[in-house]
Amino acid sequence: MVRMSPAGQIGPHFSQLLALGVWLGLAYGFLEALEFFVLGLVPGALAWRNGNSAPVFLVAPAFYAACYLLVAVIVALVSRLVPRWRWDIVLAAVLVTLSGYLGASLQGQIFSPLASVILGLGMGAVTIRFMRGRPNLLPKLVRTLPWLVTGTAAVGLVALAAAAARERAAFAALPDSAPRGPNVLLIVLDTQRADHLGFHGYDRPTSPQLDALAAQGTMFENATSSSSWTLPSHASLFTGRPVNEHRAGEFRRPFLGRGFVTLAEAMAEAGYVTAGFSANPFWVGRQTRINRGFVHWEDFYLKPGDALVRTVLGRKIAYELLPKFGEIDIPGRMRVEDINRRFFSWLDGSERRPFFAFLNYLDVHGPYLPPPPHAGTFGGSLSHVGKTIDLGAVTDETQVPPPELLRDWANRYDESILSLDAGIGDLLTELGRRGLEDNTVIVLTADHGESFGEHGMIYHGNGLHRDQVHVPLVIRYSPAVASGVRDSTPVGIHQIPATVMQLAGLSTEDFPTPSLFSSADRETPVLAEVGFRSQVPASWPTSRGWVKSLTTARWHFILHEEGDRELYDLTNDPGESINLAARAEYADTVQDFRTILVRMAPSDFQPRGR
């Protein structure tokens, strides 16, 4: 129980309560930043939405100081009604309870929501007992506020300076002599399925700029992603290894380990200045260790909305409160023009030596919210938008919606492609204006596709059908890559590292998978894999174990760890509507593919059945 002030005395002054709110906000903000920093040192310790970086030491104290000040203003106004109460105890108990709950919620997996609430309430109770016998504590805290402000600001500036120093050190570690090879620009269109693009035969004009790019280079018609969701496919894209080797994205392994050299590391070792710009803060953020080898890396704090969700309270407001009032987009989503601007800004300030740059665009990822002027081009309507930030498998929307809603999703998805396409056109135009067009290898691909009801699935990461793993792949480099070529050979995005190294005139020994332009046997089936995923619907195959597939020029074979098999004739059934696996005339084909898959898979993949 909060005691009243001694007889003849009034409670704390209005200004003292405000100062206490700011003091507690600064203190908790610093502690939260420190918790982010410490957990960030441990691979996989931070959940997928919890990535962070150096600016948190400035942003978190400032954000919480402002939020807690608002609470303090409310308490201070109420205190005028009953001036003799110990409102400092009330305020401190409320804010410490909130801080305890937020701190326990930060990691996202150790404490349940209920446990976090209980922990917060316990800390609030301890605060009441601690302050009741210390009436002089409030003035002492108020006097230390200037020191706390100075201290947290100093720590934040030191953190930023340390991050800048690490980048300078990484640049200084590059070989003195610059390589003579071309620049390399690796473009990943996050969530872009191939068959919604014009150069793959789509009947809507979604991609005029990308169609032109495909005509200027070599386009691989039958490219397969290594997985059907972001982290494992990007890990294969950077290491040249299948998912069962690098194992990024496995259950309880939400990061890329150090077992294999990445493309960025190999390029930096050769003297290239390397830079990455990620619009996907969830699975292409530094918390996944996917940024290994990049001298310069941008993922967080690029927009105010993203800075907000780098704090626990901000994330809860953005993802749990604001959507109820119609705020449904990813907070601070980086659009194509934002990534382009950041890339060229970096390029303007970088040393004139060949670069390897990676650009991840998130424009077509759900929620499908195309910006003007492209919104509505294909009949998309926001009248169907729900009251959640629709990120796919992590939302409650896991059942296939009615046909009219699926059509609207596809319409808005296509409009998002059109918007992204225009931005890619601007990127290519600016490269040409800068005179970089002829001396830059451009590799354009996607990490996975997207389902719109096919095979009873929506979103991605839940299976390996073509709508989720058939991706675009275009390479343009006029000195060495033929233009106007459409190559129908089955290939995989894990072949990109060796291809880039070959075109740059560098050794491919770190990447054993053959280059896309290698003369080696090109009839080898292409492997795709997606592992067990927790917290997804039981109807999804990935809720029950691994799913792996092989793609050839004619066949697509899918094997589930639980024993289910699927076989599709892509020549006659490109939409994979008829599963041939159970037909007697294809028994030998199924058994051959199954034998190959089991031989390629690690020991933990033991499918049941014959």
XYZ file of C-alpha atoms in Angstrom:
610
model
C 0.000 0.000 0.000
C 1.294 3.472 -0.902
C 1.541 5.640 2.211
C 0.640 9.297 2.343
C 3.277 11.926 2.967
C 3.929 12.749 6.659
C 1.477 15.153 8.243
C 1.973 18.708 7.156
C 3.855 17.734 4.034
C 2.682 17.529 0.474
C 3.645 14.880 -2.039
C 6.304 15.272 -4.712
C 6.303 18.347 -6.918
C 4.944 18.200 -10.451
C 8.422 18.730 -11.904
C 9.890 16.005 -9.703
C 7.442 13.463 -11.068
C 8.301 14.461 -14.619
C 11.996 14.154 -13.842
C 11.421 10.723 -12.289
C 9.644 9.550 -15.435
C 12.516 10.702 -17.620
C 15.063 9.161 -15.231
C 13.376 5.765 -15.291
C 12.931 5.933 -19.069
C 16.601 6.681 -19.654
C 17.685 3.993 -17.212
C 15.453 1.295 -18.636
C 16.225 2.315 -22.229
C 19.928 1.896 -21.552
C 19.374 -1.484 -19.873
C 17.242 -2.668 -22.788
C 19.933 -1.578 -25.241
C 22.506 -3.421 -23.164
C 20.330 -6.542 -23.172
C 20.048 -6.344 -26.960
C 23.823 -5.945 -27.218
C 24.646 -8.905 -24.962
C 22.106 -11.240 -26.568
C 23.290 -10.135 -29.989
C 26.708 -11.601 -29.213
C 25.161 -15.084 -29.092
C 24.091 -16.493 -32.490
C 20.395 -17.272 -32.485
C 19.700 -15.673 -29.096
C 17.481 -12.951 -30.564
C 14.158 -13.880 -32.144
C 13.555 -13.047 -35.788
C 11.931 -9.644 -35.168
C 14.481 -8.625 -32.521
C 17.553 -7.736 -34.548
C 19.371 -4.600 -33.495
C 22.515 -2.560 -33.948
C 24.547 0.279 -32.426
C 21.923 3.079 -32.701
C 19.831 1.288 -30.069
C 22.053 2.874 -27.400
C 20.746 6.281 -28.471
C 17.262 5.395 -29.655
C 16.095 3.219 -26.745
C 16.918 5.693 -23.935
C 15.410 8.592 -25.890
C 12.291 6.626 -26.827
C 11.609 5.369 -23.323
C 12.372 8.756 -21.783
C 9.669 10.246 -24.009
C 7.156 7.446 -23.334
C 7.738 7.390 -19.595
C 7.554 11.179 -19.495
C 4.067 10.916 -20.977
C 3.051 8.525 -18.187
C 4.633 10.879 -15.656
C 2.599 13.805 -16.985
C -0.610 11.824 -16.484
C 0.355 10.812 -12.944
C 1.450 14.371 -12.129
C -1.889 15.764 -13.271
C -3.766 13.215 -11.165
C -1.512 14.010 -8.196
C -3.021 17.485 -7.969
C -6.307 15.914 -6.910
C -4.732 14.150 -3.909
C -1.506 16.102 -3.305
C -0.403 14.319 -0.120
C -0.055 10.852 -1.640
C 3.355 9.413 -2.471
C 2.808 9.691 -6.185
C 6.496 9.101 -6.798
C 5.991 5.574 -5.481
C 2.924 5.115 -7.680
C 4.788 6.323 -10.749
C 7.906 4.292 -10.035
C 5.877 1.139 -9.373
C 3.964 1.510 -12.632
C 7.057 2.191 -14.733
C 9.229 -0.457 -13.096
C 6.446 -3.013 -13.569
C 6.256 -2.067 -17.237
C 10.046 -2.179 -17.546
C 10.220 -5.620 -15.958
C 7.589 -6.938 -18.332
C 9.315 -5.438 -21.381
C 12.755 -6.639 -20.357
C 11.490 -10.179 -19.839
C 9.701 -10.048 -23.208
C 12.742 -8.873 -25.168
C 14.319 -12.187 -26.102
C 10.987 -13.593 -27.189
C 11.494 -17.228 -26.210
C 12.792 -17.544 -22.641
C 9.751 -16.128 -20.826
C 6.127 -16.635 -21.772
C 3.873 -13.548 -21.812
C 2.354 -14.610 -18.490
C 5.767 -15.153 -16.913
C 6.843 -11.720 -18.156
C 3.793 -10.115 -16.539
C 4.439 -11.887 -13.245
C 8.081 -10.847 -13.289
C 7.098 -7.237 -13.962
C 4.564 -7.215 -11.136
C 7.143 -8.656 -8.784
C 9.601 -5.915 -9.651
C 6.881 -3.317 -9.119
C 6.127 -4.732 -5.662
C 9.813 -4.644 -4.730
C 9.966 -1.017 -5.881
C 7.076 -0.049 -3.590
C 8.729 -1.636 -0.579
C 12.082 -0.083 -1.438
C 10.764 3.468 -1.830
C 8.322 3.560 1.089
C 11.087 3.922 3.658
C 13.183 6.335 1.593
C 11.375 9.692 1.337
C 14.597 11.442 0.281
C 15.279 9.130 -2.659
C 13.308 11.187 -5.182
C 15.312 14.431 -4.753
C 18.537 12.450 -5.058
C 17.406 10.828 -8.306
C 16.322 14.192 -9.703
C 19.756 15.670 -8.972
C 21.450 12.832 -10.891
C 19.262 13.265 -13.981
C 21.734 15.531 -15.861
C 24.462 12.950 -15.288
C 22.218 10.166 -16.541
C 21.341 12.142 -19.668
C 25.007 12.833 -20.334
C 26.022 9.254 -19.635
C 23.455 7.590 -21.885
C 24.187 10.058 -24.693
C 27.909 9.399 -24.344
C 27.436 5.636 -24.456
C 25.249 5.982 -27.549
C 27.815 8.118 -29.343
C 30.595 5.707 -28.397
C 28.532 2.803 -29.770
C 28.069 4.617 -33.087
C 31.750 5.515 -33.211
C 32.714 1.907 -32.504
C 30.497 0.667 -35.338
C 32.062 3.188 -37.721
C 35.524 2.175 -36.538
C 34.771 -1.488 -37.253
C 33.753 -0.598 -40.797
C 36.919 1.446 -41.311
C 38.989 -1.436 -39.963
C 37.268 -3.882 -42.306
C 37.959 -1.581 -45.230
C 41.586 -1.148 -44.174
C 41.952 -4.937 -44.080
C 41.206 -5.191 -47.802
C 44.222 -5.923 -50.013
C 46.144 -2.808 -51.009
C 45.829 -3.538 -54.704
C 42.334 -3.309 -56.122
C 41.159 -6.181 -58.322
C 40.859 -5.689 -62.048
C 37.566 -7.469 -62.396
C 34.131 -5.944 -62.986
C 31.754 -4.621 -60.378
C 29.119 -7.109 -59.229
C 25.552 -6.191 -58.309
C 23.490 -9.020 -56.806
C 19.780 -8.187 -56.734
C 17.320 -10.331 -54.779
C 13.603 -9.749 -55.259
C 12.268 -11.123 -51.996
C 9.178 -13.345 -52.497
C 9.144 -13.042 -56.301
C 7.695 -16.103 -58.023
C 8.859 -16.533 -61.598
C 5.534 -17.076 -63.325
C 4.222 -13.610 -62.433
C 6.850 -11.930 -64.620
C 6.494 -11.069 -68.285
C 9.719 -12.745 -69.384
C 8.372 -15.983 -67.896
C 5.203 -15.723 -69.976
C 2.853 -13.986 -67.549
C -0.169 -12.477 -69.278
C -0.092 -9.248 -67.261
C 2.405 -6.453 -67.980
C 3.924 -6.570 -64.492
C 7.593 -6.270 -65.440
C 8.488 -4.208 -68.532
C 11.843 -3.097 -67.082
C 12.794 -6.586 -65.938
C 11.703 -7.976 -69.300
C 14.142 -5.594 -70.976
C 16.912 -6.644 -68.593
C 16.259 -10.313 -69.366
C 16.515 -9.581 -73.087
C 19.904 -7.924 -72.539
C 21.424 -10.933 -70.790
C 21.024 -14.648 -70.242
C 17.784 -15.718 -68.632
C 17.534 -19.101 -66.922
C 13.997 -20.337 -67.434
C 14.150 -23.210 -64.952
C 15.867 -21.742 -61.883
C 15.052 -23.182 -58.468
C 15.626 -21.628 -55.087
C 17.392 -23.740 -52.478
C 14.455 -23.338 -50.106
C 11.021 -21.767 -49.906
C 11.797 -19.135 -47.304
C 14.299 -16.377 -46.829
C 17.064 -17.385 -44.430
C 18.030 -20.804 -45.826
C 17.757 -19.627 -49.425
C 19.942 -16.566 -48.785
C 22.436 -18.760 -46.939
C 22.666 -21.021 -50.003
C 22.871 -17.979 -52.248
C 25.903 -16.719 -50.304
C 27.688 -20.014 -49.555
C 26.886 -22.059 -52.642
C 25.888 -24.925 -50.355
C 22.607 -26.830 -49.995
C 20.494 -26.296 -46.919
C 21.482 -29.651 -45.438
C 25.101 -28.461 -45.338
C 24.891 -24.893 -44.033
C 21.751 -25.707 -41.958
C 20.756 -22.052 -41.546
C 17.089 -21.799 -40.677
C 16.949 -25.201 -39.050
C 14.873 -25.573 -35.905
C 16.683 -23.665 -33.148
C 19.306 -22.458 -35.644
C 18.040 -19.098 -36.974
C 21.447 -17.979 -38.261
C 24.235 -18.784 -40.713
C 27.171 -20.478 -39.029
C 30.841 -20.022 -39.849
C 31.375 -23.399 -41.467
C 31.588 -22.118 -45.042
C 33.047 -19.118 -46.843
C 30.461 -16.631 -48.077
C 30.533 -14.879 -51.422
C 31.041 -11.523 -49.696
C 34.033 -12.910 -47.776
C 35.582 -14.283 -50.958
C 35.058 -11.014 -52.823
C 36.504 -8.964 -49.953
C 39.539 -11.243 -49.793
C 40.059 -10.559 -53.492
C 40.039 -6.809 -52.831
C 36.447 -5.916 -53.623
C 34.719 -3.408 -51.383
C 31.552 -5.174 -50.280
C 28.232 -3.642 -49.270
C 24.806 -5.025 -48.464
C 21.460 -3.219 -48.283
C 18.614 -5.284 -46.876
C 14.962 -4.316 -46.858
C 14.150 -7.539 -44.986
C 14.986 -6.869 -41.316
C 13.561 -10.194 -40.208
C 15.662 -12.842 -41.959
C 18.271 -10.781 -43.819
C 19.296 -8.746 -40.792
C 22.599 -8.945 -38.993
C 21.069 -11.048 -36.198
C 21.093 -13.976 -38.678
C 24.838 -13.488 -39.382
C 23.973 -13.333 -43.079
C 26.068 -10.150 -43.348
C 29.397 -11.935 -42.929
C 32.024 -10.537 -45.273
C 30.297 -7.234 -45.984
C 32.436 -4.213 -45.174
C 29.345 -1.998 -45.213
C 25.924 -3.272 -44.181
C 22.572 -1.519 -43.783
C 19.471 -3.159 -42.366
C 18.051 -1.319 -39.326
C 17.241 2.283 -38.335
C 16.884 3.428 -41.932
C 13.413 4.879 -41.285
C 11.661 6.188 -38.150
C 9.156 3.344 -38.237
C 11.919 0.783 -38.122
C 13.677 2.634 -35.311
C 10.416 2.419 -33.348
C 10.243 -1.376 -33.585
C 13.878 -1.828 -32.537
C 12.531 -1.289 -28.996
C 10.328 -3.842 -27.253
C 7.569 -1.353 -26.435
C 7.675 0.111 -29.926
C 7.420 -3.337 -31.460
C 4.394 -4.187 -29.339
C 2.719 -0.899 -30.247
C 3.420 -1.356 -33.953
C 2.517 -5.026 -34.274
C -0.183 -5.475 -31.645
C -1.897 -2.109 -31.110
C -1.753 0.034 -34.249
C -3.064 -2.672 -36.626
C -6.351 -2.545 -34.736
C -6.727 0.997 -36.046
C -5.695 0.239 -39.618
C -1.900 0.564 -39.482
C -1.040 -2.676 -41.243
C 2.192 -2.279 -43.223
C 5.588 -3.398 -41.999
C 6.823 -0.490 -39.842
C 9.493 1.434 -41.698
C 9.341 -0.838 -44.748
C 12.154 0.042 -47.132
C 10.769 0.427 -50.633
C 12.739 0.052 -53.834
C 13.486 3.773 -54.040
C 14.843 3.731 -50.482
C 17.247 0.869 -51.181
C 18.335 2.527 -54.430
C 19.013 5.808 -52.648
C 21.007 4.135 -49.868
C 23.055 2.175 -52.391
C 23.970 5.173 -54.535
C 24.669 7.287 -51.459
C 27.144 4.654 -50.294
C 28.614 4.389 -53.779
C 29.198 8.144 -53.891
C 31.251 7.973 -50.709
C 33.167 4.763 -51.361
C 36.675 4.458 -52.706
C 36.954 3.989 -56.439
C 37.660 0.287 -56.545
C 35.480 -2.572 -57.842
C 32.489 -3.255 -55.643
C 30.347 -6.240 -54.789
C 26.935 -4.959 -53.709
C 23.920 -6.933 -52.574
C 20.435 -5.400 -52.725
C 17.457 -7.112 -51.107
C 14.081 -5.661 -52.110
C 11.003 -6.458 -49.988
C 8.371 -4.660 -52.073
C 6.351 -7.728 -53.105
C 6.391 -9.459 -49.713
C 3.158 -9.452 -47.753
C 1.302 -7.439 -46.713
C 0.622 -6.677 -50.364
C 0.338 -2.909 -50.248
C 1.475 -1.404 -53.551
C 2.115 2.342 -53.380
C 0.696 4.868 -55.831
C 0.630 5.238 -58.750
C 0.600 1.455 -59.217
C -2.023 0.619 -56.584
C -5.241 -0.393 -58.320
C -3.639 -1.012 -61.725
C -4.792 -4.639 -61.809
C -7.912 -4.222 -59.697
C -6.407 -4.602 -56.252
C -8.511 -3.257 -53.408
C -7.595 -2.474 -49.822
C -11.151 -3.255 -48.751
C -10.001 -6.806 -48.060
C -7.058 -5.844 -45.866
C -7.295 -7.304 -42.373
C -6.337 -5.818 -39.047
C -2.949 -7.493 -38.752
C 0.485 -6.888 -40.188
C 0.352 -9.814 -42.576
C 3.826 -11.351 -42.636
C 2.692 -14.784 -43.773
C 3.255 -17.820 -41.603
C 3.567 -15.774 -38.430
C 0.027 -14.405 -38.554
C -3.251 -16.046 -37.636
C -4.262 -16.070 -41.295
C -3.098 -19.597 -42.108
C -6.163 -20.989 -43.876
C -6.751 -20.448 -47.566
C -9.172 -17.499 -47.831
C -12.179 -17.303 -50.164
C -11.458 -17.106 -53.921
C -12.331 -13.416 -54.163
C -9.785 -12.556 -51.479
C -7.134 -14.737 -53.120
C -7.736 -12.874 -56.377
C -7.377 -9.567 -54.589
C -4.119 -10.721 -52.977
C -2.782 -11.737 -56.380
C -3.871 -8.419 -57.883
C -2.085 -6.429 -55.194
C 0.938 -8.739 -55.442
C 1.132 -7.996 -59.169
C 0.770 -4.269 -58.533
C 3.648 -4.505 -56.067
C 5.730 -6.200 -58.757
C 4.934 -3.356 -61.139
C 6.073 -0.819 -58.552
C 9.263 -2.759 -57.876
C 9.885 -3.109 -61.597
C 9.766 0.665 -62.065
C 12.307 1.103 -59.278
C 14.638 -1.499 -60.788
C 14.377 0.420 -64.034
C 15.472 3.579 -62.208
C 18.392 1.663 -60.698
C 19.589 0.441 -64.088
C 19.153 3.878 -65.644
C 21.283 5.474 -62.930
C 23.981 2.825 -63.368
C 24.069 3.686 -67.053
C 24.216 7.411 -66.342
C 27.230 6.817 -64.110
C 28.995 4.832 -66.818
C 28.848 1.585 -64.838
C 26.593 -0.391 -67.153
C 29.255 -2.168 -69.208
C 31.586 -2.935 -66.306
C 29.052 -4.322 -63.855
C 27.861 -7.898 -63.630
C 24.176 -7.788 -62.771
C 22.680 -10.907 -61.225
C 18.949 -10.740 -60.574
C 17.080 -13.500 -58.781
C 14.668 -14.201 -55.904
C 14.916 -16.114 -52.664
C 11.552 -17.871 -53.051
C 8.090 -17.445 -54.492
C 4.607 -17.178 -53.010
C 1.502 -19.376 -52.947
C -1.996 -18.105 -53.611
C -4.017 -21.207 -52.785
C -2.110 -23.702 -54.914
C -2.041 -27.132 -53.214
C -4.033 -25.664 -50.349
C -1.195 -23.338 -49.355
C -0.724 -19.597 -48.938
C 2.393 -17.522 -48.362
C 5.689 -19.465 -48.413
C 8.008 -21.647 -46.353
C 5.449 -24.425 -46.029
C 6.292 -26.652 -48.998
C 8.339 -26.963 -52.172
C 5.884 -26.713 -55.037
C 6.915 -24.605 -58.007
C 4.910 -21.570 -56.953
C 7.246 -21.323 -53.942
C 10.636 -22.358 -55.400
C 10.596 -21.485 -59.122
C 12.346 -18.109 -59.225
C 13.676 -15.694 -61.844
C 17.391 -15.702 -62.640
C 18.961 -13.251 -65.083
C 22.628 -12.388 -65.588
C 23.721 -9.395 -67.647
C 27.359 -8.630 -68.395
C 27.946 -7.776 -72.031
C 31.712 -8.569 -72.146
C 31.186 -12.217 -71.160
C 27.487 -13.130 -71.053
C 25.442 -13.607 -74.201
C 22.378 -11.421 -74.596
C 18.933 -12.605 -75.565
C 19.612 -16.185 -74.458
C 16.935 -18.276 -72.757
C 18.547 -21.278 -71.083
C 16.069 -24.022 -70.147
C 18.568 -26.150 -68.202
C 17.490 -26.759 -64.592
C 19.747 -24.669 -62.335
C 19.785 -23.488 -58.735
C 20.529 -20.183 -57.044
C 23.268 -21.945 -55.044
C 25.290 -21.857 -58.279
C 25.453 -18.063 -58.202
C 28.596 -17.722 -55.992
C 30.723 -19.829 -58.343
C 29.253 -17.946 -61.306
C 30.111 -14.545 -59.837
C 33.648 -15.649 -59.005
C 34.110 -16.982 -62.529
C 32.873 -13.777 -64.173
C 35.128 -11.744 -61.860
C 38.132 -13.816 -62.921
C 38.611 -15.278 -59.429
C 39.100 -18.778 -58.069
C 35.947 -20.793 -57.448
C 37.570 -23.280 -55.058
C 35.493 -22.110 -52.083
C 32.291 -22.860 -53.986
C 32.240 -26.455 -55.267
C 28.897 -26.177 -57.051
C 29.506 -25.607 -60.786
C 29.057 -22.159 -62.276
C 25.940 -21.517 -64.306
C 28.241 -21.213 -67.311
C 30.308 -24.296 -66.506
C 30.804 -26.984 -69.127
C 30.280 -29.646 -66.445
C 27.343 -32.055 -66.580
C 24.222 -29.928 -66.422
C 21.752 -32.784 -66.137
C 22.148 -33.147 -62.356
C 18.777 -32.718 -60.590
C 18.450 -29.481 -58.633
C 17.868 -29.909 -54.905
C 15.519 -27.766 -52.802
C 14.858 -28.231 -49.098
C 12.762 -26.793 -46.324
C 13.109 -28.015 -42.767
C 10.850 -28.538 -39.814
C 9.340 -25.271 -38.629
C 7.784 -24.768 -35.244
C 4.763 -22.550 -34.605
C 3.202 -23.160 -38.012
C -0.174 -24.814 -38.705
C -0.362 -28.597 -38.398
C -1.724 -28.712 -41.945
C 1.593 -27.517 -43.313
C 4.068 -30.248 -44.302
C 6.903 -28.388 -42.581
C 5.143 -28.776 -39.231
C 5.882 -32.504 -39.438
C 9.478 -32.565 -40.662
C 11.739 -31.952 -43.610
C 10.519 -31.652 -47.188
C 12.994 -32.069 -50.050
C 12.627 -32.015 -53.807
C 14.509 -32.640 -57.036
C 13.868 -30.788 -60.291
C 14.909 -31.960 -63.752
C 13.964 -30.732 -67.206
C 10.808 -32.853 -67.078
C 10.171 -33.907 -63.503
C 9.621 -32.385 -60.094
C 9.810 -34.945 -57.298
C 8.923 -34.027 -53.700
C 9.637 -36.281 -50.728
C 8.364 -35.632 -47.213
C 10.163 -36.865 -44.142
C 6.929 -38.508 -43.039
C 6.995 -40.597 -46.226
C 4.589 -38.794 -48.584
C 5.745 -38.549 -52.191
C 4.761 -36.291 -55.073
C 5.775 -36.503 -58.725
C 4.829 -33.943 -61.362
C 5.432 -33.922 -65.104
C 6.461 -30.299 -65.684
C 6.386 -30.687 -69.457
C 2.704 -31.584 -69.571
C 1.588 -30.255 -66.180
C 3.575 -27.104 -65.319
C 0.973 -26.144 -62.715
C 1.569 -29.396 -60.815
C -2.097 -30.304 -60.644
C -1.690 -34.092 -61.095
C 0.415 -36.081 -58.634
C 1.747 -39.142 -60.491
C 3.620 -40.691 -57.573
C 0.991 -43.339 -56.821
C 0.649 -44.590 -60.397
C 2.255 -47.944 -61.104
C 3.842 -46.869 -64.388
C 5.919 -44.259 -62.548
C 7.029 -46.488 -59.670
C 10.581 -46.830 -60.999
C 10.884 -43.074 -61.532
C 9.709 -42.404 -57.989
C 12.102 -44.965 -56.543
C 15.041 -43.554 -58.518
C 14.365 -40.034 -57.279
C 13.858 -41.257 -53.719
C 17.190 -43.075 -53.807
C 18.965 -39.958 -55.082
C 17.392 -37.769 -52.400
C 18.229 -40.100 -49.539
C 21.814 -40.304 -50.790
C 22.079 -36.512 -50.970
C 20.466 -35.949 -47.571
C 22.155 -35.971 -44.159
C 21.603 -38.723 -41.632
C 18.816 -36.858 -39.835
C 16.601 -37.148 -42.911
C 15.081 -40.627 -42.683
C 11.862 -40.723 -44.690
C 9.434 -43.450 -43.788
C 8.115 -45.888 -46.324
C 9.720 -47.238 -49.463
